[in-house]
PDB file of C-alpha atoms in Angstrom:
ATOM      1  CA  MET A   1      -7.087 -10.320  48.700  1.00  0.00           C
ATOM      2  CA  ALA A   2      -8.452 -10.076  45.252  1.00  0.00           C
ATOM      3  CA  SER A   3     -10.154  -6.475  44.021  1.00  0.00           C
ATOM      4  CA  ALA A   4     -12.943  -6.593  42.123  1.00  0.00           C
ATOM      5  CA  VAL A   5     -11.308  -3.953  39.486  1.00  0.00           C
ATOM      6  CA  PRO A   6     -10.153  -5.571  36.884  1.00  0.00           C
ATOM      7  CA  VAL A   7      -6.665  -5.078  35.079  1.00  0.00           C
ATOM      8  CA  ALA A   8      -7.201  -4.508  31.220  1.00  0.00           C
ATOM      9  CA  PRO A   9      -6.343  -5.688  29.108  1.00  0.00           C
ATOM     10  CA  VAL A  10      -7.956  -9.086  29.645  1.00  0.00           C
ATOM     11  CA  ALA A  11      -5.543 -12.026  29.427  1.00  0.00           C
ATOM     12  CA  PRO A  12      -6.237 -15.687  28.324  1.00  0.00           C
ATOM     13  CA  GLY A  13      -5.661 -16.586  31.729  1.00  0.00           C
ATOM     14  CA  ALA A  14      -5.703 -15.671  35.358  1.00  0.00           C
ATOM     15  CA  VAL A  15      -4.587 -12.639  36.485  1.00  0.00           C
ATOM     16  CA  LEU A  16      -2.488 -13.174  39.883  1.00  0.00           C
ATOM     17  CA  LEU A  17      -1.349  -9.957  40.556  1.00  0.00           C
ATOM     18  CA  ALA A  18      -1.727  -6.722  39.094  1.00  0.00           C
ATOM     19  CA  GLY A  19      -1.575  -3.123  40.018  1.00  0.00           C
ATOM     20  CA  ILE A  20      -0.940   0.610  39.455  1.00  0.00           C
ATOM     21  CA  VAL A  21       3.144   1.403  38.297  1.00  0.00           C
ATOM     22  CA  GLY A  22       4.702   4.197  36.587  1.00  0.00           C
ATOM     23  CA  SER A  23       4.852   8.083  37.783  1.00  0.00           C
ATOM     24  CA  THR A  24       1.935   7.108  39.866  1.00  0.00           C
ATOM     25  CA  ALA A  25       3.689   4.636  42.054  1.00  0.00           C
ATOM     26  CA  TYR A  26       7.007   6.999  42.383  1.00  0.00           C
ATOM     27  CA  GLY A  27       4.965   9.994  42.790  1.00  0.00           C
ATOM     28  CA  PHE A  28       5.654  12.181  39.859  1.00  0.00           C
ATOM     29  CA  ALA A  29       1.708  11.931  38.763  1.00  0.00           C
ATOM     30  CA  HIS A  30       0.393  15.272  38.438  1.00  0.00           C
ATOM     31  CA  ALA A  31      -3.306  16.324  37.294  1.00  0.00           C
ATOM     32  CA  GLY A  32      -3.867  14.617  33.985  1.00  0.00           C
ATOM     33  CA  SER A  33      -1.098  11.932  34.000  1.00  0.00           C
ATOM     34  CA  ASP A  34      -1.711   8.476  32.689  1.00  0.00           C
ATOM     35  CA  ILE A  35      -2.334   5.772  34.927  1.00  0.00           C
ATOM     36  CA  ASP A  36       0.262   2.969  34.120  1.00  0.00           C
ATOM     37  CA  ARG A  37      -1.125  -0.562  34.907  1.00  0.00           C
ATOM     38  CA  LEU A  38       1.165  -4.080  35.168  1.00  0.00           C
ATOM     39  CA  GLY A  39       0.025  -7.544  36.065  1.00  0.00           C
ATOM     40  CA  LEU A  40       0.956 -10.893  35.482  1.00  0.00           C
ATOM     41  CA  PHE A  41      -1.187 -13.765  34.619  1.00  0.00           C
ATOM     42  CA  ALA A  42      -1.241 -17.879  34.375  1.00  0.00           C
ATOM     43  CA  THR A  43      -1.953 -19.203  31.081  1.00  0.00           C
ATOM     44  CA  PRO A  44      -4.129 -22.419  31.332  1.00  0.00           C
ATOM     45  CA  THR A  45      -1.617 -24.898  31.394  1.00  0.00           C
ATOM     46  CA  GLU A  46      -2.997 -27.170  28.983  1.00  0.00           C
ATOM     47  CA  GLU A  47      -2.438 -24.474  26.337  1.00  0.00           C
ATOM     48  CA  LEU A  48       1.475 -24.838  26.901  1.00  0.00           C
ATOM     49  CA  HIS A  49       1.408 -28.524  25.571  1.00  0.00           C
ATOM     50  CA  GLY A  50       0.917 -27.930  21.830  1.00  0.00           C
ATOM     51  CA  LEU A  51       2.981 -26.731  18.806  1.00  0.00           C
ATOM     52  CA  HIS A  52       2.869 -23.169  19.121  1.00  0.00           C
ATOM     53  CA  ARG A  53       3.226 -20.864  22.642  1.00  0.00           C
ATOM     54  CA  PRO A  54       0.189 -18.460  23.508  1.00  0.00           C
ATOM     55  CA  ALA A  55       1.613 -15.101  23.446  1.00  0.00           C
ATOM     56  CA  GLU A  56       3.599 -14.247  26.606  1.00  0.00           C
ATOM     57  CA  SER A  57       2.786 -10.478  26.808  1.00  0.00           C
ATOM     58  CA  HIS A  58      -0.735  -8.526  26.462  1.00  0.00           C
ATOM     59  CA  VAL A  59      -0.456  -4.548  25.966  1.00  0.00           C
ATOM     60  CA  THR A  60      -3.222  -2.149  25.623  1.00  0.00           C
ATOM     61  CA  THR A  61      -3.231   1.619  25.347  1.00  0.00           C
ATOM     62  CA  ARG A  62      -6.160   4.002  26.987  1.00  0.00           C
ATOM     63  CA  PRO A  63      -5.735   2.512  29.297  1.00  0.00           C
ATOM     64  CA  ASP A  64      -2.252   2.099  29.365  1.00  0.00           C
ATOM     65  CA  ALA A  65      -1.832  -1.735  30.876  1.00  0.00           C
ATOM     66  CA  THR A  66       0.811  -4.573  30.440  1.00  0.00           C
ATOM     67  CA  LEU A  67       0.396  -7.866  30.985  1.00  0.00           C
ATOM     68  CA  HIS A  68       3.261 -10.674  31.434  1.00  0.00           C
ATOM     69  CA  GLU A  69       2.740 -14.295  31.619  1.00  0.00           C
ATOM     70  CA  ALA A  70       4.016 -15.561  34.575  1.00  0.00           C
ATOM     71  CA  ALA A  71       7.045 -17.521  33.413  1.00  0.00           C
ATOM     72  CA  LYS A  72       8.097 -14.474  31.194  1.00  0.00           C
ATOM     73  CA  TRP A  73       7.575 -12.047  34.449  1.00  0.00           C
ATOM     74  CA  CYS A  74      10.058 -14.158  36.127  1.00  0.00           C
ATOM     75  CA  ARG A  75      12.600 -14.290  33.646  1.00  0.00           C
ATOM     76  CA  LEU A  76      12.259 -10.426  33.316  1.00  0.00           C
ATOM     77  CA  ALA A  77      12.428 -10.249  37.292  1.00  0.00           C
ATOM     78  CA  LEU A  78      15.527 -12.508  37.525  1.00  0.00           C
ATOM     79  CA  SER A  79      17.524 -10.258  35.053  1.00  0.00           C
ATOM     80  CA  CYS A  80      16.337  -7.057  36.941  1.00  0.00           C
ATOM     81  CA  ASN A  81      14.372  -5.679  34.441  1.00  0.00           C
ATOM     82  CA  PRO A  82      13.279  -2.313  36.572  1.00  0.00           C
ATOM     83  CA  THR A  83       9.538  -1.942  34.874  1.00  0.00           C
ATOM     84  CA  ALA A  84       8.844  -5.435  35.319  1.00  0.00           C
ATOM     85  CA  SER A  85      10.254  -6.070  38.895  1.00  0.00           C
ATOM     86  CA  GLU A  86       8.480  -3.165  40.647  1.00  0.00           C
ATOM     87  CA  LEU A  87       5.108  -5.046  40.553  1.00  0.00           C
ATOM     88  CA  VAL A  88       6.231  -7.440  43.340  1.00  0.00           C
ATOM     89  CA  TRP A  89       7.704  -4.260  45.482  1.00  0.00           C
ATOM     90  CA  LEU A  90       4.894  -2.023  45.174  1.00  0.00           C
ATOM     91  CA  PRO A  91       2.699  -0.247  48.255  1.00  0.00           C
ATOM     92  CA  ASP A  92       0.018  -2.068  49.926  1.00  0.00           C
ATOM     93  CA  ASP A  93      -2.774   0.509  48.342  1.00  0.00           C
ATOM     94  CA  LEU A  94      -1.612   0.281  44.943  1.00  0.00           C
ATOM     95  CA  TYR A  95      -2.476  -3.183  44.112  1.00  0.00           C
ATOM     96  CA  GLU A  96      -5.882  -4.174  42.219  1.00  0.00           C
ATOM     97  CA  THR A  97      -5.577  -7.800  41.938  1.00  0.00           C
ATOM     98  CA  ARG A  98      -3.996 -10.015  44.583  1.00  0.00           C
ATOM     99  CA  THR A  99      -4.107 -13.762  45.000  1.00  0.00           C
ATOM    100  CA  PRO A 100      -2.775 -16.216  47.227  1.00  0.00           C
ATOM    101  CA  LEU A 101      -0.077 -17.202  44.364  1.00  0.00           C
ATOM    102  CA  GLY A 102       0.466 -13.649  43.894  1.00  0.00           C
ATOM    103  CA  ASP A 103       1.105 -13.139  47.529  1.00  0.00           C
ATOM    104  CA  GLU A 104       3.640 -15.743  47.278  1.00  0.00           C
ATOM    105  CA  LEU A 105       5.242 -14.109  44.708  1.00  0.00           C
ATOM    106  CA  ILE A 106       5.586 -11.025  46.708  1.00  0.00           C
ATOM    107  CA  GLY A 107       6.861 -13.446  49.597  1.00  0.00           C
ATOM    108  CA  ILE A 108       9.975 -14.677  47.520  1.00  0.00           C
ATOM    109  CA  ARG A 109      10.616 -11.310  45.657  1.00  0.00           C
ATOM    110  CA  SER A 110      14.272 -11.243  47.467  1.00  0.00           C
ATOM    111  CA  SER A 111      15.223 -14.245  45.726  1.00  0.00           C
ATOM    112  CA  PHE A 112      15.356 -12.747  41.984  1.00  0.00           C
ATOM    113  CA  LEU A 113      17.765 -10.001  43.059  1.00  0.00           C
ATOM    114  CA  SER A 114      21.839  -9.852  42.148  1.00  0.00           C
ATOM    115  CA  ALA A 115      24.102  -7.392  42.425  1.00  0.00           C
ATOM    116  CA  PRO A 116      25.563  -7.474  38.386  1.00  0.00           C
ATOM    117  CA  ALA A 117      21.691  -7.673  37.192  1.00  0.00           C
ATOM    118  CA  VAL A 118      20.500  -4.865  39.517  1.00  0.00           C
ATOM    119  CA  ARG A 119      23.791  -2.619  37.953  1.00  0.00           C
ATOM    120  CA  ASN A 120      23.611  -3.706  34.520  1.00  0.00           C
ATOM    121  CA  ALA A 121      19.704  -3.436  34.368  1.00  0.00           C
ATOM    122  CA  TYR A 122      19.118  -0.240  36.214  1.00  0.00           C
ATOM    123  CA  LEU A 123      22.079   1.991  34.924  1.00  0.00           C
ATOM    124  CA  GLY A 124      21.467   0.629  31.432  1.00  0.00           C
ATOM    125  CA  TYR A 125      18.227   2.090  31.435  1.00  0.00           C
ATOM    126  CA  ALA A 126      19.445   5.203  33.102  1.00  0.00           C
ATOM    127  CA  ASP A 127      21.726   5.025  30.588  1.00  0.00           C
ATOM    128  CA  GLN A 128      19.395   5.374  27.606  1.00  0.00           C
ATOM    129  CA  GLN A 129      17.493   8.005  29.576  1.00  0.00           C
ATOM    130  CA  PHE A 130      20.638   9.913  29.299  1.00  0.00           C
ATOM    131  CA  ARG A 131      21.315   9.242  25.399  1.00  0.00           C
ATOM    132  CA  LYS A 132      17.283  10.601  24.799  1.00  0.00           C
ATOM    133  CA  LEU A 133      17.971  13.816  26.618  1.00  0.00           C
ATOM    134  CA  LEU A 134      21.217  14.229  24.351  1.00  0.00           C
ATOM    135  CA  THR A 135      18.870  14.409  21.051  1.00  0.00           C
ATOM    136  CA  ARG A 136      16.287  16.434  22.507  1.00  0.00           C
ATOM    137  CA  ASP A 137      15.505  19.798  20.827  1.00  0.00           C
ATOM    138  CA  THR A 138      14.509  21.841  24.415  1.00  0.00           C
ATOM    139  CA  THR A 139      13.574  24.796  22.632  1.00  0.00           C
ATOM    140  CA  ASP A 140      10.194  22.706  21.545  1.00  0.00           C
ATOM    141  CA  ALA A 141       7.904  22.926  24.405  1.00  0.00           C
ATOM    142  CA  ALA A 142       6.701  19.501  23.747  1.00  0.00           C
ATOM    143  CA  ALA A 143      10.289  18.089  23.626  1.00  0.00           C
ATOM    144  CA  ARG A 144      11.158  19.938  26.513  1.00  0.00           C
ATOM    145  CA  ARG A 145       8.098  18.282  28.700  1.00  0.00           C
ATOM    146  CA  ARG A 146       9.683  14.842  27.088  1.00  0.00           C
ATOM    147  CA  ALA A 147      13.096  15.737  28.108  1.00  0.00           C
ATOM    148  CA  ALA A 148      12.193  16.478  31.771  1.00  0.00           C
ATOM    149  CA  LYS A 149      10.433  13.442  31.899  1.00  0.00           C
ATOM    150  CA  HIS A 150      13.401  11.491  30.681  1.00  0.00           C
ATOM    151  CA  ALA A 151      15.843  13.590  33.289  1.00  0.00           C
ATOM    152  CA  ARG A 152      13.394  12.288  36.109  1.00  0.00           C
ATOM    153  CA  HIS A 153      13.390   8.818  35.429  1.00  0.00           C
ATOM    154  CA  LEU A 154      17.191   8.596  35.441  1.00  0.00           C
ATOM    155  CA  VAL A 155      17.535  10.043  38.554  1.00  0.00           C
ATOM    156  CA  ARG A 156      14.999   7.661  39.629  1.00  0.00           C
ATOM    157  CA  LEU A 157      16.376   4.713  38.306  1.00  0.00           C
ATOM    158  CA  VAL A 158      20.108   5.510  39.682  1.00  0.00           C
ATOM    159  CA  GLU A 159      18.622   5.917  43.016  1.00  0.00           C
ATOM    160  CA  GLN A 160      16.343   2.926  42.879  1.00  0.00           C
ATOM    161  CA  ALA A 161      19.643   0.899  41.837  1.00  0.00           C
ATOM    162  CA  VAL A 162      22.053   2.267  44.720  1.00  0.00           C
ATOM    163  CA  HIS A 163      18.885   1.773  47.542  1.00  0.00           C
ATOM    164  CA  LEU A 164      18.379  -1.859  46.204  1.00  0.00           C
ATOM    165  CA  HIS A 165      22.362  -2.436  46.278  1.00  0.00           C
ATOM    166  CA  GLU A 166      22.804  -1.004  49.852  1.00  0.00           C
ATOM    167  CA  THR A 167      19.535  -2.410  51.634  1.00  0.00           C
ATOM    168  CA  GLY A 168      17.882  -5.388  49.690  1.00  0.00           C
ATOM    169  CA  THR A 169      14.830  -3.664  48.963  1.00  0.00           C
ATOM    170  CA  ASN A 170      12.713  -1.634  46.148  1.00  0.00           C
ATOM    171  CA  LEU A 171      12.025   1.852  46.614  1.00  0.00           C
ATOM    172  CA  VAL A 172       9.074   2.115  44.434  1.00  0.00           C
ATOM    173  CA  ARG A 173       7.207   4.764  46.148  1.00  0.00           C
ATOM    174  CA  LEU A 174      10.039   7.624  46.572  1.00  0.00           C
ATOM    175  CA  PRO A 175      10.123   9.426  49.595  1.00  0.00           C
ATOM    176  CA  ASP A 176      11.087  12.867  48.042  1.00  0.00           C
ATOM    177  CA  PRO A 177       9.805  12.635  44.578  1.00  0.00           C
ATOM    178  CA  GLU A 178       9.920  16.876  44.206  1.00  0.00           C
ATOM    179  CA  ARG A 179      13.551  16.853  44.720  1.00  0.00           C
ATOM    180  CA  ILE A 180      14.102  14.543  42.003  1.00  0.00           C
ATOM    181  CA  ARG A 181      11.414  16.679  39.909  1.00  0.00           C
ATOM    182  CA  ASP A 182      13.466  20.002  40.367  1.00  0.00           C
ATOM    183  CA  LEU A 183      17.001  17.506  39.439  1.00  0.00           C
ATOM    184  CA  GLY A 184      15.237  16.338  36.434  1.00  0.00           C
ATOM    185  CA  GLU A 185      14.374  19.971  35.254  1.00  0.00           C
ATOM    186  CA  ARG A 186      17.657  21.293  35.837  1.00  0.00           C
ATOM    187  CA  ILE A 187      19.115  18.153  33.878  1.00  0.00           C
ATOM    188  CA  ALA A 188      16.517  18.808  30.978  1.00  0.00           C
ATOM    189  CA  ASP A 189      18.155  22.102  30.791  1.00  0.00           C
ATOM    190  CA  ASP A 190      21.791  20.743  31.082  1.00  0.00           C
ATOM    191  CA  PRO A 191      22.437  17.262  29.954  1.00  0.00           C
ATOM    192  CA  ASP A 192      25.398  17.045  31.098  1.00  0.00           C
ATOM    193  CA  ALA A 193      24.401  17.626  34.677  1.00  0.00           C
ATOM    194  CA  ALA A 194      23.379  13.961  34.707  1.00  0.00           C
ATOM    195  CA  ARG A 195      27.174  13.036  34.157  1.00  0.00           C
ATOM    196  CA  PRO A 196      28.077  13.382  37.694  1.00  0.00           C
ATOM    197  CA  VAL A 197      24.686  11.376  38.704  1.00  0.00           C
ATOM    198  CA  LEU A 198      25.772   8.626  36.415  1.00  0.00           C
ATOM    199  CA  VAL A 199      29.142   8.597  37.716  1.00  0.00           C
ATOM    200  CA  ALA A 200      28.553   8.519  41.658  1.00  0.00           C
ATOM    201  CA  ALA A 201      25.703   6.167  41.134  1.00  0.00           C
ATOM    202  CA  ALA A 202      28.138   3.618  39.070  1.00  0.00           C
ATOM    203  CA  ASP A 203      30.808   4.490  42.061  1.00  0.00           C
ATOM    204  CA  ARG A 204      28.553   3.213  44.859  1.00  0.00           C
ATOM    205  CA  LEU A 205      27.666   0.065  42.746  1.00  0.00           C
ATOM    206  CA  ASP A 206      31.249  -0.611  42.622  1.00  0.00           C
ATOM    207  CA  ARG A 207      31.103  -1.368  46.144  1.00  0.00           C
ATOM    208  CA  PRO A 208      30.047  -4.255  48.364  1.00  0.00           C
ATOM    209  CA  GLY A 209      26.720  -4.477  49.117  1.00  0.00           C
ATOM    210  CA  VAL A 210      23.827  -6.640  50.263  1.00  0.00           C
ATOM    211  CA  LEU A 211      23.187  -8.198  46.940  1.00  0.00           C
ATOM    212  CA  PRO A 212      24.265 -11.929  45.976  1.00  0.00           C
ATOM    213  CA  ALA A 213      26.559 -12.600  42.830  1.00  0.00           C
ATOM    214  CA  ALA A 214      23.679 -14.450  41.360  1.00  0.00           C
ATOM    215  CA  PRO A 215      20.308 -14.726  41.887  1.00  0.00           C
ATOM    216  CA  ASP A 216      18.633 -17.791  43.706  1.00  0.00           C
ATOM    217  CA  GLN A 217      16.159 -19.456  40.763  1.00  0.00           C
ATOM    218  CA  ARG A 218      14.832 -22.172  42.720  1.00  0.00           C
ATOM    219  CA  PRO A 219      12.106 -20.362  44.719  1.00  0.00           C
ATOM    220  CA  ALA A 220      10.793 -18.700  41.405  1.00  0.00           C
ATOM    221  CA  GLU A 221      10.973 -22.655  39.680  1.00  0.00           C
ATOM    222  CA  ALA A 222       9.213 -23.772  42.480  1.00  0.00           C
ATOM    223  CA  TRP A 223       6.319 -20.933  42.342  1.00  0.00           C
ATOM    224  CA  LEU A 224       6.162 -21.491  38.420  1.00  0.00           C
ATOM    225  CA  ARG A 225       5.320 -25.261  39.205  1.00  0.00           C
ATOM    226  CA  ARG A 226       2.314 -24.594  41.388  1.00  0.00           C
ATOM    227  CA  VAL A 227       1.103 -22.233  38.943  1.00  0.00           C
ATOM    228  CA  ARG A 228       1.031 -24.963  36.280  1.00  0.00           C
ATOM    229  CA  ALA A 229      -0.420 -27.280  38.824  1.00  0.00           C
ATOM    230  CA  ALA A 230      -3.262 -24.493  39.754  1.00  0.00           C
ATOM    231  CA  HIS A 231      -4.060 -23.503  36.023  1.00  0.00           C
ATOM    232  CA  TYR A 232      -3.975 -27.472  34.739  1.00  0.00           C
ATOM    233  CA  ALA A 233      -7.270 -28.812  33.731  1.00  0.00           C
ATOM    234  CA  PRO A 234      -6.749 -32.685  32.902  1.00  0.00           C
ATOM    235  CA  PRO A 235      -8.139 -34.134  29.726  1.00  0.00           C
ATOM    236  CA  PRO A 236     -11.462 -35.998  29.924  1.00  0.00           C
ATOM    237  CA  ALA A 237     -11.601 -38.999  30.911  1.00  0.00           C
ATOM    238  CA  PRO A 238     -11.381 -42.121  28.745  1.00  0.00           C
ATOM    239  CA  PRO A 239     -14.801 -43.708  28.256  1.00  0.00           C
ATOM    240  CA  ALA A 240     -15.576 -47.008  30.511  1.00  0.00           C
ATOM    241  CA  PRO A 241     -15.319 -50.466  28.850  1.00  0.00           C
ATOM    242  CA  GLY A 242     -17.698 -51.437  26.741  1.00  0.00           C
ATOM    243  CA  GLU A 243     -18.605 -48.038  25.717  1.00  0.00           C
ATOM    244  CA  SER A 244     -17.968 -47.279  22.002  1.00  0.00           C
ATOM    245  CA  LEU A 245     -15.122 -44.769  20.879  1.00  0.00           C
ATOM    246  CA  GLN A 246     -16.188 -41.817  18.575  1.00  0.00           C
ATOM    247  CA  SER A 247     -13.691 -41.282  16.155  1.00  0.00           C
ATOM    248  CA  THR A 248     -12.170 -37.474  15.594  1.00  0.00           C
ATOM    249  CA  GLY A 249     -11.195 -38.320  12.183  1.00  0.00           C
ATOM    250  CA  GLY A 250     -11.468 -40.340   8.979  1.00  0.00           C
ATOM    251  CA  PRO A 251     -11.290 -44.151   8.818  1.00  0.00           C
ATOM    252  CA  LEU A 252      -7.887 -45.274   9.052  1.00  0.00           C
ATOM    253  CA  GLY A 253      -6.450 -47.747   6.484  1.00  0.00           C
ATOM    254  CA  PRO A 254      -4.247 -50.575   6.350  1.00  0.00           C
ATOM    255  CA  THR A 255      -1.113 -50.285   8.360  1.00  0.00           C
ATOM    256  CA  GLY A 256       0.978 -52.929   6.666  1.00  0.00           C
TER     257      GLY A 256
END
């Protein structure tokens, strides 16, 4: 299924998969919340043959949208980057662009997962949120709101990590976002309340889970090669015998 709704920014290539992510996807959004979009695109294959590689990411604000080139997205997903990875785990109603190649990518999403990468990426991002909490002056109203946002995402990240580790599926749409919102408010007022949350998650992630020790890169490699084949425009055919050749440069001098 391909939606008529375009994703911004417009990439210099074909958008294969795109949807609404962030707070809207998690269930945290409220009236006035920004809508974040994420997608991936295929650069025309012939543009990868020159001296300079085209940009691998395109980002805009107002609207807030990020598009990653297909190869870059695969590298991010193989490291279990939480933000990039959720693109292939969205509820169906949040996709705005789906193509056959995008659906193929959704079909191989589990092959990108590995236990060490989930632990490192998700706990690493959660720890970043915790360190931001420790530097916020919550006596300022705007800073207090940002602290609550950091706290919500800290809790979200550790719960998603544990769910991934124990079930092999990424829970993007949270079943009880209000509980996480309430816990985030308490942590914003007392950042030390996050410490047992982080410790408990680390303990569960240290136990045996269902994820492999390393991702299986073969499905991603095969998929990316299909993307390159599908988006390759062959060069013009050479002139037929007897046709004159038109020079694209100056006259050639002696070669010897």
